[in-house]
C-alpha cells in the first residue's frame, strides 16, 4: 500500500466508495466522475502501476483484473449492449491515479 495513493486508501476502507464488485484480488467501484451511464473502475488490491513494467510475476494479477471486468459487466447488466475496457497509462494518456485500473464503460453512452 502506498500512503499517497487514493485507490490504496479506498481498498483499505479509509475512503468510501460505491462498490460494484469485490473478490480476493480486485475491488470495483463506480467512478466518481462518470463518462458513461455505467462507469466502473476495476482496481487490483496490490498497488502496481505501469503495464510496460509487468512481467511473469504479474500475470495472475493482470488476469484477475480482466476477470473482475467480466463480473462488473454481468453485475451492471451491460454484457448484451456492449462495453469498453480502457487502461490509461501515463499523464499523456490522461492518467490521473497511478495505481493500475481498468475503466469499464457502457450502458448506452460509451465515450470514444
Ligand atoms: P485515470 O485518469 O485513468 O487515472 O482514472 C482515474 C479515475 O479515477 C478518474 O476517472 C476519476 O474520476 C476516478 N476517481 C478519482 N477519485 C475517485 C474516487 N474517490 N472514487 C471514485 N473514482 C475516483
PDB file of C-alpha atoms and ligand atoms in Angstrom:
ATOM      1  CA  UNK A   1       0.000   0.000   0.000  1.00  0.00           C
ATOM      2  CA  UNK A   2       1.207   3.474  -0.889  1.00  0.00           C
ATOM      3  CA  UNK A   3       0.419   6.254   1.618  1.00  0.00           C
ATOM      4  CA  UNK A   4      -0.345   8.809  -1.082  1.00  0.00           C
ATOM      5  CA  UNK A   5      -2.416   6.544  -3.347  1.00  0.00           C
ATOM      6  CA  UNK A   6      -6.139   7.271  -3.253  1.00  0.00           C
ATOM      7  CA  UNK A   7      -7.056   3.824  -4.587  1.00  0.00           C
ATOM      8  CA  UNK A   8      -4.965   2.170  -1.836  1.00  0.00           C
ATOM      9  CA  UNK A   9      -6.945   4.224   0.685  1.00  0.00           C
ATOM     10  CA  UNK A  10     -10.232   3.089  -0.884  1.00  0.00           C
ATOM     11  CA  UNK A  11      -9.096  -0.558  -0.774  1.00  0.00           C
ATOM     12  CA  UNK A  12      -8.076  -0.131   2.877  1.00  0.00           C
ATOM     13  CA  UNK A  13     -11.523   1.308   3.661  1.00  0.00           C
ATOM     14  CA  UNK A  14     -10.121   4.689   4.667  1.00  0.00           C
ATOM     15  CA  UNK A  15     -12.024   6.460   1.866  1.00  0.00           C
ATOM     16  CA  UNK A  16     -15.562   5.360   0.936  1.00  0.00           C
ATOM     17  CA  UNK A  17     -16.547   4.110  -2.488  1.00  0.00           C
ATOM     18  CA  UNK A  18     -19.658   2.905  -4.262  1.00  0.00           C
ATOM     19  CA  UNK A  19     -18.724  -0.770  -4.533  1.00  0.00           C
ATOM     20  CA  UNK A  20     -19.895  -2.800  -7.514  1.00  0.00           C
ATOM     21  CA  UNK A  21     -17.854  -5.976  -7.125  1.00  0.00           C
ATOM     22  CA  UNK A  22     -15.118  -7.376  -4.890  1.00  0.00           C
ATOM     23  CA  UNK A  23     -13.147 -10.585  -4.620  1.00  0.00           C
ATOM     24  CA  UNK A  24      -9.844 -11.528  -3.003  1.00  0.00           C
ATOM     25  CA  UNK A  25      -7.863  -9.828  -5.770  1.00  0.00           C
ATOM     26  CA  UNK A  26      -9.752  -6.781  -7.019  1.00  0.00           C
ATOM     27  CA  UNK A  27     -12.172  -4.100  -5.914  1.00  0.00           C
ATOM     28  CA  UNK A  28     -14.533  -2.487  -8.432  1.00  0.00           C
ATOM     29  CA  UNK A  29     -16.391   0.728  -7.719  1.00  0.00           C
ATOM     30  CA  UNK A  30     -18.270   3.461  -9.548  1.00  0.00           C
ATOM     31  CA  UNK A  31     -16.143   6.255 -10.976  1.00  0.00           C
ATOM     32  CA  UNK A  32     -16.791   9.483  -9.070  1.00  0.00           C
ATOM     33  CA  UNK A  33     -16.879  11.404 -12.363  1.00  0.00           C
ATOM     34  CA  UNK A  34     -18.646   9.012 -14.765  1.00  0.00           C
ATOM     35  CA  UNK A  35     -18.132   9.368 -18.518  1.00  0.00           C
ATOM     36  CA  UNK A  36     -20.948   6.942 -19.343  1.00  0.00           C
ATOM     37  CA  UNK A  37     -24.141   5.689 -17.702  1.00  0.00           C
ATOM     38  CA  UNK A  38     -22.088   2.783 -16.388  1.00  0.00           C
ATOM     39  CA  UNK A  39     -18.504   3.720 -15.489  1.00  0.00           C
ATOM     40  CA  UNK A  40     -16.781   1.371 -13.087  1.00  0.00           C
ATOM     41  CA  UNK A  41     -13.118   1.125 -12.115  1.00  0.00           C
ATOM     42  CA  UNK A  42     -11.598  -2.314 -11.543  1.00  0.00           C
ATOM     43  CA  UNK A  43      -8.605  -1.977  -9.239  1.00  0.00           C
ATOM     44  CA  UNK A  44      -6.171  -4.694  -8.142  1.00  0.00           C
ATOM     45  CA  UNK A  45      -5.653  -4.881  -4.401  1.00  0.00           C
ATOM     46  CA  UNK A  46      -1.883  -4.821  -4.915  1.00  0.00           C
ATOM     47  CA  UNK A  47      -0.553  -1.379  -5.820  1.00  0.00           C
ATOM     48  CA  UNK A  48       1.028  -1.599  -9.249  1.00  0.00           C
ATOM     49  CA  UNK A  49       1.004   0.978 -11.979  1.00  0.00           C
ATOM     50  CA  UNK A  50       2.873   0.540 -15.217  1.00  0.00           C
ATOM     51  CA  UNK A  51       1.822  -2.166 -17.641  1.00  0.00           C
ATOM     52  CA  UNK A  52       5.105  -1.898 -19.532  1.00  0.00           C
ATOM     53  CA  UNK A  53       6.936  -2.917 -16.341  1.00  0.00           C
ATOM     54  CA  UNK A  54       4.815  -6.036 -15.875  1.00  0.00           C
ATOM     55  CA  UNK A  55       6.477  -9.423 -16.095  1.00  0.00           C
ATOM     56  CA  UNK A  56       5.800 -13.060 -15.338  1.00  0.00           C
ATOM     57  CA  UNK A  57       5.066 -12.367 -11.667  1.00  0.00           C
ATOM     58  CA  UNK A  58       2.206 -10.048 -12.623  1.00  0.00           C
ATOM     59  CA  UNK A  59       0.338 -12.399 -14.950  1.00  0.00           C
ATOM     60  CA  UNK A  60      -2.036 -13.610 -12.249  1.00  0.00           C
ATOM     61  CA  UNK A  61      -2.883 -10.102 -11.070  1.00  0.00           C
ATOM     62  CA  UNK A  62      -3.468  -8.899 -14.630  1.00  0.00           C
ATOM     63  CA  UNK A  63      -5.763 -11.831 -15.320  1.00  0.00           C
ATOM     64  CA  UNK A  64      -7.691 -11.136 -12.138  1.00  0.00           C
ATOM     65  CA  UNK A  65      -8.372  -7.601 -13.328  1.00  0.00           C
ATOM     66  CA  UNK A  66      -9.935  -8.943 -16.523  1.00  0.00           C
ATOM     67  CA  UNK A  67     -11.982 -11.497 -14.597  1.00  0.00           C
ATOM     68  CA  UNK A  68     -13.185  -8.587 -12.455  1.00  0.00           C
ATOM     69  CA  UNK A  69     -14.110  -6.674 -15.603  1.00  0.00           C
ATOM     70  CA  UNK A  70     -16.323  -9.572 -16.652  1.00  0.00           C
ATOM     71  CA  UNK A  71     -18.028  -9.734 -13.257  1.00  0.00           C
ATOM     72  CA  UNK A  72     -18.664  -5.992 -13.396  1.00  0.00           C
ATOM     73  CA  UNK A  73     -20.199  -6.303 -16.863  1.00  0.00           C
ATOM     74  CA  UNK A  74     -22.525  -9.009 -15.579  1.00  0.00           C
ATOM     75  CA  UNK A  75     -23.369  -7.177 -12.364  1.00  0.00           C
ATOM     76  CA  UNK A  76     -24.190  -3.930 -14.160  1.00  0.00           C
ATOM     77  CA  UNK A  77     -26.146  -5.639 -16.947  1.00  0.00           C
ATOM     78  CA  UNK A  78     -24.082  -4.456 -19.914  1.00  0.00           C
ATOM     79  CA  UNK A  79     -22.931  -7.755 -21.393  1.00  0.00           C
ATOM     80  CA  UNK A  80     -25.583  -7.559 -24.125  1.00  0.00           C
ATOM     81  CA  UNK A  81     -25.364  -3.866 -25.015  1.00  0.00           C
ATOM     82  CA  UNK A  82     -21.571  -3.833 -25.056  1.00  0.00           C
ATOM     83  CA  UNK A  83     -18.888  -2.154 -23.042  1.00  0.00           C
ATOM     84  CA  UNK A  84     -15.424  -0.694 -23.383  1.00  0.00           C
ATOM     85  CA  UNK A  85     -12.387  -1.581 -21.261  1.00  0.00           C
ATOM     86  CA  UNK A  86      -9.669   1.053 -21.033  1.00  0.00           C
ATOM     87  CA  UNK A  87      -6.327   1.336 -19.231  1.00  0.00           C
ATOM     88  CA  UNK A  88      -4.840   4.832 -19.228  1.00  0.00           C
ATOM     89  CA  UNK A  89      -1.067   4.678 -18.922  1.00  0.00           C
ATOM     90  CA  UNK A  90       0.811   7.895 -18.249  1.00  0.00           C
ATOM     91  CA  UNK A  91      -0.213  11.535 -17.994  1.00  0.00           C
ATOM     92  CA  UNK A  92      -0.099  11.865 -21.776  1.00  0.00           C
ATOM     93  CA  UNK A  93      -2.901   9.320 -21.965  1.00  0.00           C
ATOM     94  CA  UNK A  94      -4.971  11.107 -19.340  1.00  0.00           C
ATOM     95  CA  UNK A  95      -3.978   9.002 -16.343  1.00  0.00           C
ATOM     96  CA  UNK A  96      -4.648  10.730 -13.020  1.00  0.00           C
ATOM     97  CA  UNK A  97      -4.348   7.922 -10.494  1.00  0.00           C
ATOM     98  CA  UNK A  98      -1.130   5.939 -10.626  1.00  0.00           C
ATOM     99  CA  UNK A  99      -2.460   2.619  -9.381  1.00  0.00           C
ATOM    100  CA  UNK A 100      -3.329   0.329 -12.283  1.00  0.00           C
ATOM    101  CA  UNK A 101      -7.039   0.209 -13.011  1.00  0.00           C
ATOM    102  CA  UNK A 102      -9.422  -0.712 -15.799  1.00  0.00           C
ATOM    103  CA  UNK A 103     -12.218   1.652 -16.762  1.00  0.00           C
ATOM    104  CA  UNK A 104     -15.373  -0.248 -17.732  1.00  0.00           C
ATOM    105  CA  UNK A 105     -17.814   1.987 -19.576  1.00  0.00           C
ATOM    106  CA  UNK A 106     -21.141   1.078 -21.117  1.00  0.00           C
ATOM    107  CA  UNK A 107     -24.850   1.296 -20.737  1.00  0.00           C
ATOM    108  CA  UNK A 108     -25.666   3.054 -23.994  1.00  0.00           C
ATOM    109  CA  UNK A 109     -23.322   6.011 -23.926  1.00  0.00           C
ATOM    110  CA  UNK A 110     -19.804   4.707 -24.345  1.00  0.00           C
ATOM    111  CA  UNK A 111     -17.347   7.587 -24.904  1.00  0.00           C
ATOM    112  CA  UNK A 112     -14.960   7.456 -27.850  1.00  0.00           C
TER     113      UNK A 112
HETATM  114  P1  LIG B   1      -7.289   7.661 -14.782  1.00  0.00           P
HETATM  115  O1  LIG B   1      -7.442   9.015 -15.410  1.00  0.00           O
HETATM  116  O2  LIG B   1      -7.240   6.546 -15.786  1.00  0.00           O
HETATM  117  O3  LIG B   1      -6.144   7.637 -13.813  1.00  0.00           O
HETATM  118  O4  LIG B   1      -8.633   7.410 -13.971  1.00  0.00           O
HETATM  119  C1  LIG B   1      -8.795   7.781 -12.651  1.00  0.00           C
HETATM  120  C2  LIG B   1     -10.272   7.830 -12.398  1.00  0.00           C
HETATM  121  O5  LIG B   1     -10.471   7.788 -11.011  1.00  0.00           O
HETATM  122  C3  LIG B   1     -10.973   9.085 -12.915  1.00  0.00           C
HETATM  123  O6  LIG B   1     -11.956   8.728 -13.881  1.00  0.00           O
HETATM  124  C4  LIG B   1     -11.581   9.708 -11.653  1.00  0.00           C
HETATM  125  O7  LIG B   1     -12.862  10.247 -11.887  1.00  0.00           O
HETATM  126  C5  LIG B   1     -11.641   8.498 -10.722  1.00  0.00           C
HETATM  127  N1  LIG B   1     -11.618   8.809  -9.305  1.00  0.00           N
HETATM  128  C6  LIG B   1     -10.741   9.604  -8.647  1.00  0.00           C
HETATM  129  N2  LIG B   1     -11.013   9.606  -7.333  1.00  0.00           N
HETATM  130  C7  LIG B   1     -12.052   8.767  -7.157  1.00  0.00           C
HETATM  131  C8  LIG B   1     -12.789   8.328  -6.023  1.00  0.00           C
HETATM  132  N3  LIG B   1     -12.512   8.754  -4.777  1.00  0.00           N
HETATM  133  N4  LIG B   1     -13.809   7.462  -6.204  1.00  0.00           N
HETATM  134  C9  LIG B   1     -14.118   7.025  -7.443  1.00  0.00           C
HETATM  135  N5  LIG B   1     -13.445   7.391  -8.555  1.00  0.00           N
HETATM  136  C10 LIG B   1     -12.435   8.250  -8.416  1.00  0.00           C
END
